[in-house]
Short mmCIF file of C-alpha atoms and ligand atoms in Angstrom, two decimals:
data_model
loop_
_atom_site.label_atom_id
_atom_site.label_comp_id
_atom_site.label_asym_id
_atom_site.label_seq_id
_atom_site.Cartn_x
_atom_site.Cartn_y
_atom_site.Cartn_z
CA UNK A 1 -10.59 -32.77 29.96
CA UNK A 2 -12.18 -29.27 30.04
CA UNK A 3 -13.44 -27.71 26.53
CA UNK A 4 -12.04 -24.85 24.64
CA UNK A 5 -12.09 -23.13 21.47
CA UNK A 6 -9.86 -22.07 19.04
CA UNK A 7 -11.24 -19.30 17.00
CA UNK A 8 -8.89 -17.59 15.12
CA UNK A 9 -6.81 -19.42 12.18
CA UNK A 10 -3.74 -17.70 13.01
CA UNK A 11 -2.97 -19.97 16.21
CA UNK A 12 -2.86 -23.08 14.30
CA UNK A 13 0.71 -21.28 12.42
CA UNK A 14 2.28 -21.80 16.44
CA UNK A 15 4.28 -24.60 16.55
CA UNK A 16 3.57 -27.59 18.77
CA UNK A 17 0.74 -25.24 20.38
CA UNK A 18 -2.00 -27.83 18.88
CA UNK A 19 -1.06 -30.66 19.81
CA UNK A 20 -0.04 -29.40 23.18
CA UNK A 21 -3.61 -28.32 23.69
CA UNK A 22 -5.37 -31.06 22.55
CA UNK A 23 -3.04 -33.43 25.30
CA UNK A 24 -4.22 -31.22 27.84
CA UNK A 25 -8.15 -30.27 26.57
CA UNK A 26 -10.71 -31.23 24.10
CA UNK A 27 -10.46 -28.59 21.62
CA UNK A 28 -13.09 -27.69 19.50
CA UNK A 29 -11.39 -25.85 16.19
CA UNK A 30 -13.80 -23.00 15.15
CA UNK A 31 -11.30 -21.00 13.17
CA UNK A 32 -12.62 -21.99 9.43
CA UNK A 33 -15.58 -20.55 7.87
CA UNK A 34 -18.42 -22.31 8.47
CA UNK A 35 -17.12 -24.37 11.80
CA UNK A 36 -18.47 -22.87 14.71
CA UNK A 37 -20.29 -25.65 16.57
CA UNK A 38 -22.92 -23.77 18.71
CA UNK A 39 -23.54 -26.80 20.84
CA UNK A 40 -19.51 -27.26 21.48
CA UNK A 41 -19.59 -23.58 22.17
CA UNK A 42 -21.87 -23.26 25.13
CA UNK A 43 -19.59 -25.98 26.93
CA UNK A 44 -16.02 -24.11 25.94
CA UNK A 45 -14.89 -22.81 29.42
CA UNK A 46 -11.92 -20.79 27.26
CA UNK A 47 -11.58 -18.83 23.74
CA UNK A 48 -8.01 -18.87 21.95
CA UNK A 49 -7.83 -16.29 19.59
CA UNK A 50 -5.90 -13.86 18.47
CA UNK A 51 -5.64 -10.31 16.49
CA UNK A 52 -7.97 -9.95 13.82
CA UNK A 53 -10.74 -11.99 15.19
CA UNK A 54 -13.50 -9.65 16.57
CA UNK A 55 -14.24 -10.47 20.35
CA UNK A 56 -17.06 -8.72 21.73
CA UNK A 57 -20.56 -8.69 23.53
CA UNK A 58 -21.92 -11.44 21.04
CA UNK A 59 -18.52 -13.90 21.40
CA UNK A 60 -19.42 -13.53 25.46
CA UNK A 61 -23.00 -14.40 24.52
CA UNK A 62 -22.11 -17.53 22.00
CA UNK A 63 -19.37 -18.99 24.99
CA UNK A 64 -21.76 -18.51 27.78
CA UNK A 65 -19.50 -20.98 30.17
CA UNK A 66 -16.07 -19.00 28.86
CA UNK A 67 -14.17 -17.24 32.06
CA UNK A 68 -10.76 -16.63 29.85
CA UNK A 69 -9.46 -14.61 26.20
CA UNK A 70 -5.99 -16.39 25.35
CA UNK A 71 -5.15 -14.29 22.75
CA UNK A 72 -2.03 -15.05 20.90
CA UNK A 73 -0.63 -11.68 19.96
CA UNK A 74 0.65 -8.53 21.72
CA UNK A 75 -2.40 -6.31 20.51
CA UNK A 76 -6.03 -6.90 21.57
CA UNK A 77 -7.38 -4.10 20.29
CA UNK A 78 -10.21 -6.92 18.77
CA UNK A 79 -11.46 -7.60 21.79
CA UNK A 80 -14.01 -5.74 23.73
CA UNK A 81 -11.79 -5.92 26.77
CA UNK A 82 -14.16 -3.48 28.97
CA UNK A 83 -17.33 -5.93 28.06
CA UNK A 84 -14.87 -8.86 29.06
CA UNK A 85 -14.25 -7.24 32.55
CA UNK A 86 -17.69 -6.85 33.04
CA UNK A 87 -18.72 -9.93 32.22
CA UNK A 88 -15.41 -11.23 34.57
CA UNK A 89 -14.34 -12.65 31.70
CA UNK A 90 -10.12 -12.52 31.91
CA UNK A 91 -8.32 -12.06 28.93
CA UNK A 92 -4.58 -12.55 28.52
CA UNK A 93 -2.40 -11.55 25.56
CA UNK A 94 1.11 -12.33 24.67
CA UNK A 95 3.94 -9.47 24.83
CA UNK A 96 7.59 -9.52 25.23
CA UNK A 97 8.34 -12.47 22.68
CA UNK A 98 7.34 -10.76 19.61
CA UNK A 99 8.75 -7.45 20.53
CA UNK A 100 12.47 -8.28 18.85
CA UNK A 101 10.79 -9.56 15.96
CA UNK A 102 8.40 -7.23 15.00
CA UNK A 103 11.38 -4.55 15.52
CA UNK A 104 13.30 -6.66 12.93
CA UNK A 105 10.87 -6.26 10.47
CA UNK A 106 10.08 -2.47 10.96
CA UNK A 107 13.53 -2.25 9.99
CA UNK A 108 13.95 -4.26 7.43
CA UNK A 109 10.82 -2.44 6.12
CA UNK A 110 12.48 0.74 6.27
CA UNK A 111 15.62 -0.45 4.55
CA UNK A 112 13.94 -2.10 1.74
CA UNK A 113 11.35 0.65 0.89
CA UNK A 114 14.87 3.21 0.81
CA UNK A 115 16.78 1.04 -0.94
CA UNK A 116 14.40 -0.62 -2.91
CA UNK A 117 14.80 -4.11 -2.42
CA UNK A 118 12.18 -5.49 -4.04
CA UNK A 119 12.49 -3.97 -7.37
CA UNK A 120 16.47 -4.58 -7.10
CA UNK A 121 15.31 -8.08 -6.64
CA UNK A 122 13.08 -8.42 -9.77
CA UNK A 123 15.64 -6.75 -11.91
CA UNK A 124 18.56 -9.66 -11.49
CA UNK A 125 16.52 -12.34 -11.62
CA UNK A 126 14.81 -10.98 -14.82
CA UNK A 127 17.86 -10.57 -16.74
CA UNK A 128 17.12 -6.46 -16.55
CA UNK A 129 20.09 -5.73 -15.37
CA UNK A 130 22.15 -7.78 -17.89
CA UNK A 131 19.97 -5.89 -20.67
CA UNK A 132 19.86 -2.45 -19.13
CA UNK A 133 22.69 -1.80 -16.90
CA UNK A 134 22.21 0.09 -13.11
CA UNK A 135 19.19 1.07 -11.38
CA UNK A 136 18.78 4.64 -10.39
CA UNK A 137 20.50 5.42 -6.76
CA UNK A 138 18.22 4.80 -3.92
CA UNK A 139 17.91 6.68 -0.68
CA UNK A 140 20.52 6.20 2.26
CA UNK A 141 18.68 5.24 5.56
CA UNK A 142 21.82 5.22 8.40
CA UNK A 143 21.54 8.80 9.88
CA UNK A 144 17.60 9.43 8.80
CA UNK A 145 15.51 11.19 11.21
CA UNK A 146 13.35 8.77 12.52
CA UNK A 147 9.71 9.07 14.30
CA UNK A 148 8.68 6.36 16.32
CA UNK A 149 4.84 6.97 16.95
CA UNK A 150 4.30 4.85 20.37
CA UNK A 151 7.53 3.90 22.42
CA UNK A 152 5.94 0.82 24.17
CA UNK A 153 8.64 -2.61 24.07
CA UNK A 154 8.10 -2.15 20.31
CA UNK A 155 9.01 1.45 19.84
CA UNK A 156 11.91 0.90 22.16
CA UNK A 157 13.11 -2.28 20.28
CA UNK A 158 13.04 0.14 16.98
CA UNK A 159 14.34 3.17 18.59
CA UNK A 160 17.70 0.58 20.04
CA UNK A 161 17.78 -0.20 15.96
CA UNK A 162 17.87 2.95 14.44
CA UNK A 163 20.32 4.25 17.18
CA UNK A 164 23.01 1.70 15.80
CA UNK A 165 21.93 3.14 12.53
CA UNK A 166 22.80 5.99 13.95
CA UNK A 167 19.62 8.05 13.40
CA UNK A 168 18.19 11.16 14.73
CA UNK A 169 15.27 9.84 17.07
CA UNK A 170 12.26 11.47 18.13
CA UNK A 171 8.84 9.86 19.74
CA UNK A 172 5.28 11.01 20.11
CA UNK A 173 2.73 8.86 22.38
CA UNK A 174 -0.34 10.41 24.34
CA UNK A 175 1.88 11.52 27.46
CA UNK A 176 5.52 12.12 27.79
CA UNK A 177 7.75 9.54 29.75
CA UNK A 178 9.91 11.15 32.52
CA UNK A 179 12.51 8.96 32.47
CA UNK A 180 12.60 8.44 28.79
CA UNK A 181 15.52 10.71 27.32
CA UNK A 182 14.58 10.31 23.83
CA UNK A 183 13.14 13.61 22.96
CA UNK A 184 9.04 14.07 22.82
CA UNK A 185 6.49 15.85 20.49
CA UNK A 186 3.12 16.09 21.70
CA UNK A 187 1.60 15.47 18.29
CA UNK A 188 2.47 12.69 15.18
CA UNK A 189 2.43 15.89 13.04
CA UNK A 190 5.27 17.34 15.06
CA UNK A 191 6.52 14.01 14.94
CA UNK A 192 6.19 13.73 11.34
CA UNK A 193 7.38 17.27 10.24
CA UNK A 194 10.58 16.14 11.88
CA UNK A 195 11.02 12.69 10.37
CA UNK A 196 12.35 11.15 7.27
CA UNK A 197 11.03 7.78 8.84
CA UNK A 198 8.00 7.66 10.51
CA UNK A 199 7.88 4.11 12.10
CA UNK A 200 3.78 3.37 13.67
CA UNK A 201 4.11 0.87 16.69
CA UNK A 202 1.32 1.97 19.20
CA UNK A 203 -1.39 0.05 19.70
CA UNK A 204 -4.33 -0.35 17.81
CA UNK A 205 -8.39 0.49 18.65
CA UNK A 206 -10.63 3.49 18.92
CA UNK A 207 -8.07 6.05 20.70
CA UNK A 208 -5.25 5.95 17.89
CA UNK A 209 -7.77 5.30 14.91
CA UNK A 210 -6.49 7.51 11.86
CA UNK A 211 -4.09 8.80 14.00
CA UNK A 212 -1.80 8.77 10.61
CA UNK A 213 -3.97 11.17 8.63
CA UNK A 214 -3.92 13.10 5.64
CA UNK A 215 -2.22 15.97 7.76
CA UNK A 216 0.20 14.29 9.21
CA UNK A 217 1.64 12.36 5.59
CA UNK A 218 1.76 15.99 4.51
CA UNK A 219 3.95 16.66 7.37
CA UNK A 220 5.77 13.95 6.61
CA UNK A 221 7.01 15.59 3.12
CA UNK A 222 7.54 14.07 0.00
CA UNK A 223 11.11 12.95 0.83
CA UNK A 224 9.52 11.19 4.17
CA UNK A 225 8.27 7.51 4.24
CA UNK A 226 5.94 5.95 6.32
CA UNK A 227 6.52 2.29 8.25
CA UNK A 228 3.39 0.88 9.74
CA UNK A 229 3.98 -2.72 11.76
CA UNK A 230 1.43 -1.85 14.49
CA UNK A 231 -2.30 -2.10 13.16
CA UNK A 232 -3.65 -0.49 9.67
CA UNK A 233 -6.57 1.15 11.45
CA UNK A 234 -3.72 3.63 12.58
CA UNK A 235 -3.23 4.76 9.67
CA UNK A 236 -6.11 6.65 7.02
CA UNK A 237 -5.64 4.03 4.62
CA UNK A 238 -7.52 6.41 1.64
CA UNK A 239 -5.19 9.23 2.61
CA UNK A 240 -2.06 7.39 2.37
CA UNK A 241 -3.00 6.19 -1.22
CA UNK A 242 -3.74 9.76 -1.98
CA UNK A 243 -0.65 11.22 -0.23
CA UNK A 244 1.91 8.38 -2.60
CA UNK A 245 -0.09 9.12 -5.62
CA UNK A 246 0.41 12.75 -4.98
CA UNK A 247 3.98 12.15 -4.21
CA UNK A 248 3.35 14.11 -0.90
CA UNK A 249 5.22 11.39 1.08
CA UNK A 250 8.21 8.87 -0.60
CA UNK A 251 7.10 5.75 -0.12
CA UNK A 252 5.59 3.21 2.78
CA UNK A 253 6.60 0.22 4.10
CA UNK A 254 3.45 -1.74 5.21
CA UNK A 255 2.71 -5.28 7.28
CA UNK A 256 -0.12 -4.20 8.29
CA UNK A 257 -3.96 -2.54 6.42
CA UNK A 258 -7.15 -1.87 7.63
CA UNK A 259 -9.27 -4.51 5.75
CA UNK A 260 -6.92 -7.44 6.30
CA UNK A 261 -6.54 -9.34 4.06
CA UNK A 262 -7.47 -7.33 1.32
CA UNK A 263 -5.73 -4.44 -0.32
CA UNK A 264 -6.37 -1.32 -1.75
CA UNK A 265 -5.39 -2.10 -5.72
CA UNK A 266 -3.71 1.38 -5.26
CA UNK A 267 -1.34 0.13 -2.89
CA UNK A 268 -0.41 -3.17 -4.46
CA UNK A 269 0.14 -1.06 -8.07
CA UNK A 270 2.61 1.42 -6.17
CA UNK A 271 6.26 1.08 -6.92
CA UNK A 272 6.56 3.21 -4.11
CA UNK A 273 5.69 0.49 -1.54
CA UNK A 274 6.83 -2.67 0.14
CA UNK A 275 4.00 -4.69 1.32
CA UNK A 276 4.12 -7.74 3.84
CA UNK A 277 1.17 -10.06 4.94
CA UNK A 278 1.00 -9.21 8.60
CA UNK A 279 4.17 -10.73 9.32
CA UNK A 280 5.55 -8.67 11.89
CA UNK A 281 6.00 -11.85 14.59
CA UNK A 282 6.05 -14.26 11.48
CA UNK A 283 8.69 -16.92 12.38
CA UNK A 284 9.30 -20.40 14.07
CA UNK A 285 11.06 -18.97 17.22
CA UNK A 286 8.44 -16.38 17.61
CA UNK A 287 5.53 -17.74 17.24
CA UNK A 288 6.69 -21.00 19.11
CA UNK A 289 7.07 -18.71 22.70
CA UNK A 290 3.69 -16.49 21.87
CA UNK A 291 2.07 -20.44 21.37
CA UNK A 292 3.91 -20.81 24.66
CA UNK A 293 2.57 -17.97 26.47
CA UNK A 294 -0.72 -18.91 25.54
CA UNK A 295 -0.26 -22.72 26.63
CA UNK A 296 0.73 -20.90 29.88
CA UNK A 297 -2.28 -18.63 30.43
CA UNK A 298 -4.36 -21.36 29.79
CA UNK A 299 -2.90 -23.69 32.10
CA UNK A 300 -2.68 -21.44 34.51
CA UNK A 301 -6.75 -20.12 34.72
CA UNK A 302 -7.40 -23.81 34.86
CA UNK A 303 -5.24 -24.04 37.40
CA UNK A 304 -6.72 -21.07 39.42
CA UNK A 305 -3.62 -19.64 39.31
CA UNK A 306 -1.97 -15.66 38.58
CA UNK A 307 -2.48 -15.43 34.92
CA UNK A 308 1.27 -15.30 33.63
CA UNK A 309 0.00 -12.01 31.01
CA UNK A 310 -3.14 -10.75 31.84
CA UNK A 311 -4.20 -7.71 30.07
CA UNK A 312 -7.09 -6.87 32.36
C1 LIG B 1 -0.19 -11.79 15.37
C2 LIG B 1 0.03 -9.35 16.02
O1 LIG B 1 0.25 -12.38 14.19
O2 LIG B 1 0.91 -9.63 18.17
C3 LIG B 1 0.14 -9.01 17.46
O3 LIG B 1 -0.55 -8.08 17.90
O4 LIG B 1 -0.50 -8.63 15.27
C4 LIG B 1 0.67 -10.59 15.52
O5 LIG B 1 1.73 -10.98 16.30
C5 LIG B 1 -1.65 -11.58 15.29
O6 LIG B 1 -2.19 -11.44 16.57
C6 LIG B 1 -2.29 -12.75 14.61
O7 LIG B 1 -3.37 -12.39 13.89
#
């Protein structure tokens, strides 16, 4: 059977997707510290990876026989796609099945930060509210203005959301859409300056790097909070520590930082903020059709057929 890698540990959470590989290929698992096989490598006709994992000029270089990227995730703003293209290297990605999910969580991001979940939470099962009677009121999310920076299937899968919350929706992106009704602001500080919820879902990389900045928190206000389920190098992590300490924006809810997995000690101290481990497409079903879709790609490139999601 042909040779392939895995590189990235967060395939190995897909279920089935192992095993299915190995019936079909001898895979070589290079996702720990430590086990990359540089023999194995120079055989591997095809990488799986997936967001996180940096793919660039020196991957190509280490996989010298590798003609396909499987990525499993929706962004692949890790991999040096352009170099990959050169190289004819084809990469494929998985969208669509997460996009529900993801959407879930932005939402249930926004309602916990608001409502404050996660302290409400702590205070039962400590006995707290036995000893010292009701938490201060929270803030009430139905009818919120909401921003949703980058309406691609994600944005849209929010924007359906907060429309049965019945919310006051806006978008900003790097060009209008003419047959998108939802009204458009050329910049995420317009966006922000109109938004009680600012929900980040573009994609990641060089072009929308800080994109969240110090400017655009302010704009936010300190009644505004900030949602971030697309990738933390969006958003200025320093400023947004600065910005909640300040009290210059309400609170955050965050799957998602820039120096996965660690985190700023300013962000895990703030009661301001609900924090989740970059589980945006986190469950059985999910990940189980993203494995899929990967299975898929694979099969097909070895099967010189169409790629079923190529993203170049
Ligand atoms: C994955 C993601 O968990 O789809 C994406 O872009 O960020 C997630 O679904 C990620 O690719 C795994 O690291």
């Amino acid at each position: 059977p042909p040779e392939i890698a895995v590189i990235s540990s967060t395939i190995v959470t897909a279920p089935d997707l192992l095993d299915r590989l190995k019936s079909h290929f001898t895979v070589h698992l290079m996702h720990e510290p430590g086990s990359y096989d540089a023999e194995a490598a120079k055989r591997c006709r095809a990488i799986t990876t997936s967001g996180g994992t940096r793919v660039d000029a020196g991957t190509f270089d280490a996989f010298p026989e590798a003609g396909l990227v499987a990525s499993f995730g929706v962004g692949y703003d890790s991999i040096d796609v352009a170099e990959a293209k050169r190289r004819g290297i084809r990469v494929t990605n998985t969208p669509g099945v997460l996009t529900d999910e993801v959407a879930d969580l932005a939402i249930g991001l926004a309602i916990a930060v608001c409502r404050d979940l996660v302290t409400g939470d702590a205070y039962v099962r400590s006995g707290a509210w036995e000893r010292q009677g009701a938490l201060p009121l929270k803030r009430k999310v139905s009818g919120m203005r909401a921003g949703i920076l980058g309406l691609g299937g994600i944005g849209l899968a929010i924007a359906r959301r907060a429309a049965a919350f019945d919310m006051d929706l806006a978008w900003s992106g790097p060009r209008p859409k003419p047959d998108q009704p939802l009204p458009y602001l050329p910049s995420a500080v317009e966006l922000a300056a109109r938004s009680d919820l600012l929900f980040v879902c573009c994609p990641g990389g060089a072009e929308t790097r800080h994109l969240v900045n110090a400017e655009v928190l302010k704009a936010l206000g300190p009644e505004g909070y900030l949602i971030n389920v697309a990738r933390g190098s969006v958003v200025d992590e320093r400023a947004l520590v600065a910005a909640l300490e300040a009290g210059s924006i309400a609170g955050a809810g965050l799957d998602v930082f820039e120096e996965e997995p660690k985190v700023p000690e300013a962000l895990k101290n703030s009661p301001k903020v609900v924090l989740q481990p970059h589980v945006g497409s986190a469950t059985v079903a999910t990940r189980r059709a993203m494995g899929d879709l990967v299975f898929r790609n694979l099969e097909a490139w070895f099967a010189g057929r169409e790629l079923v999601t190529p993203v170049a």
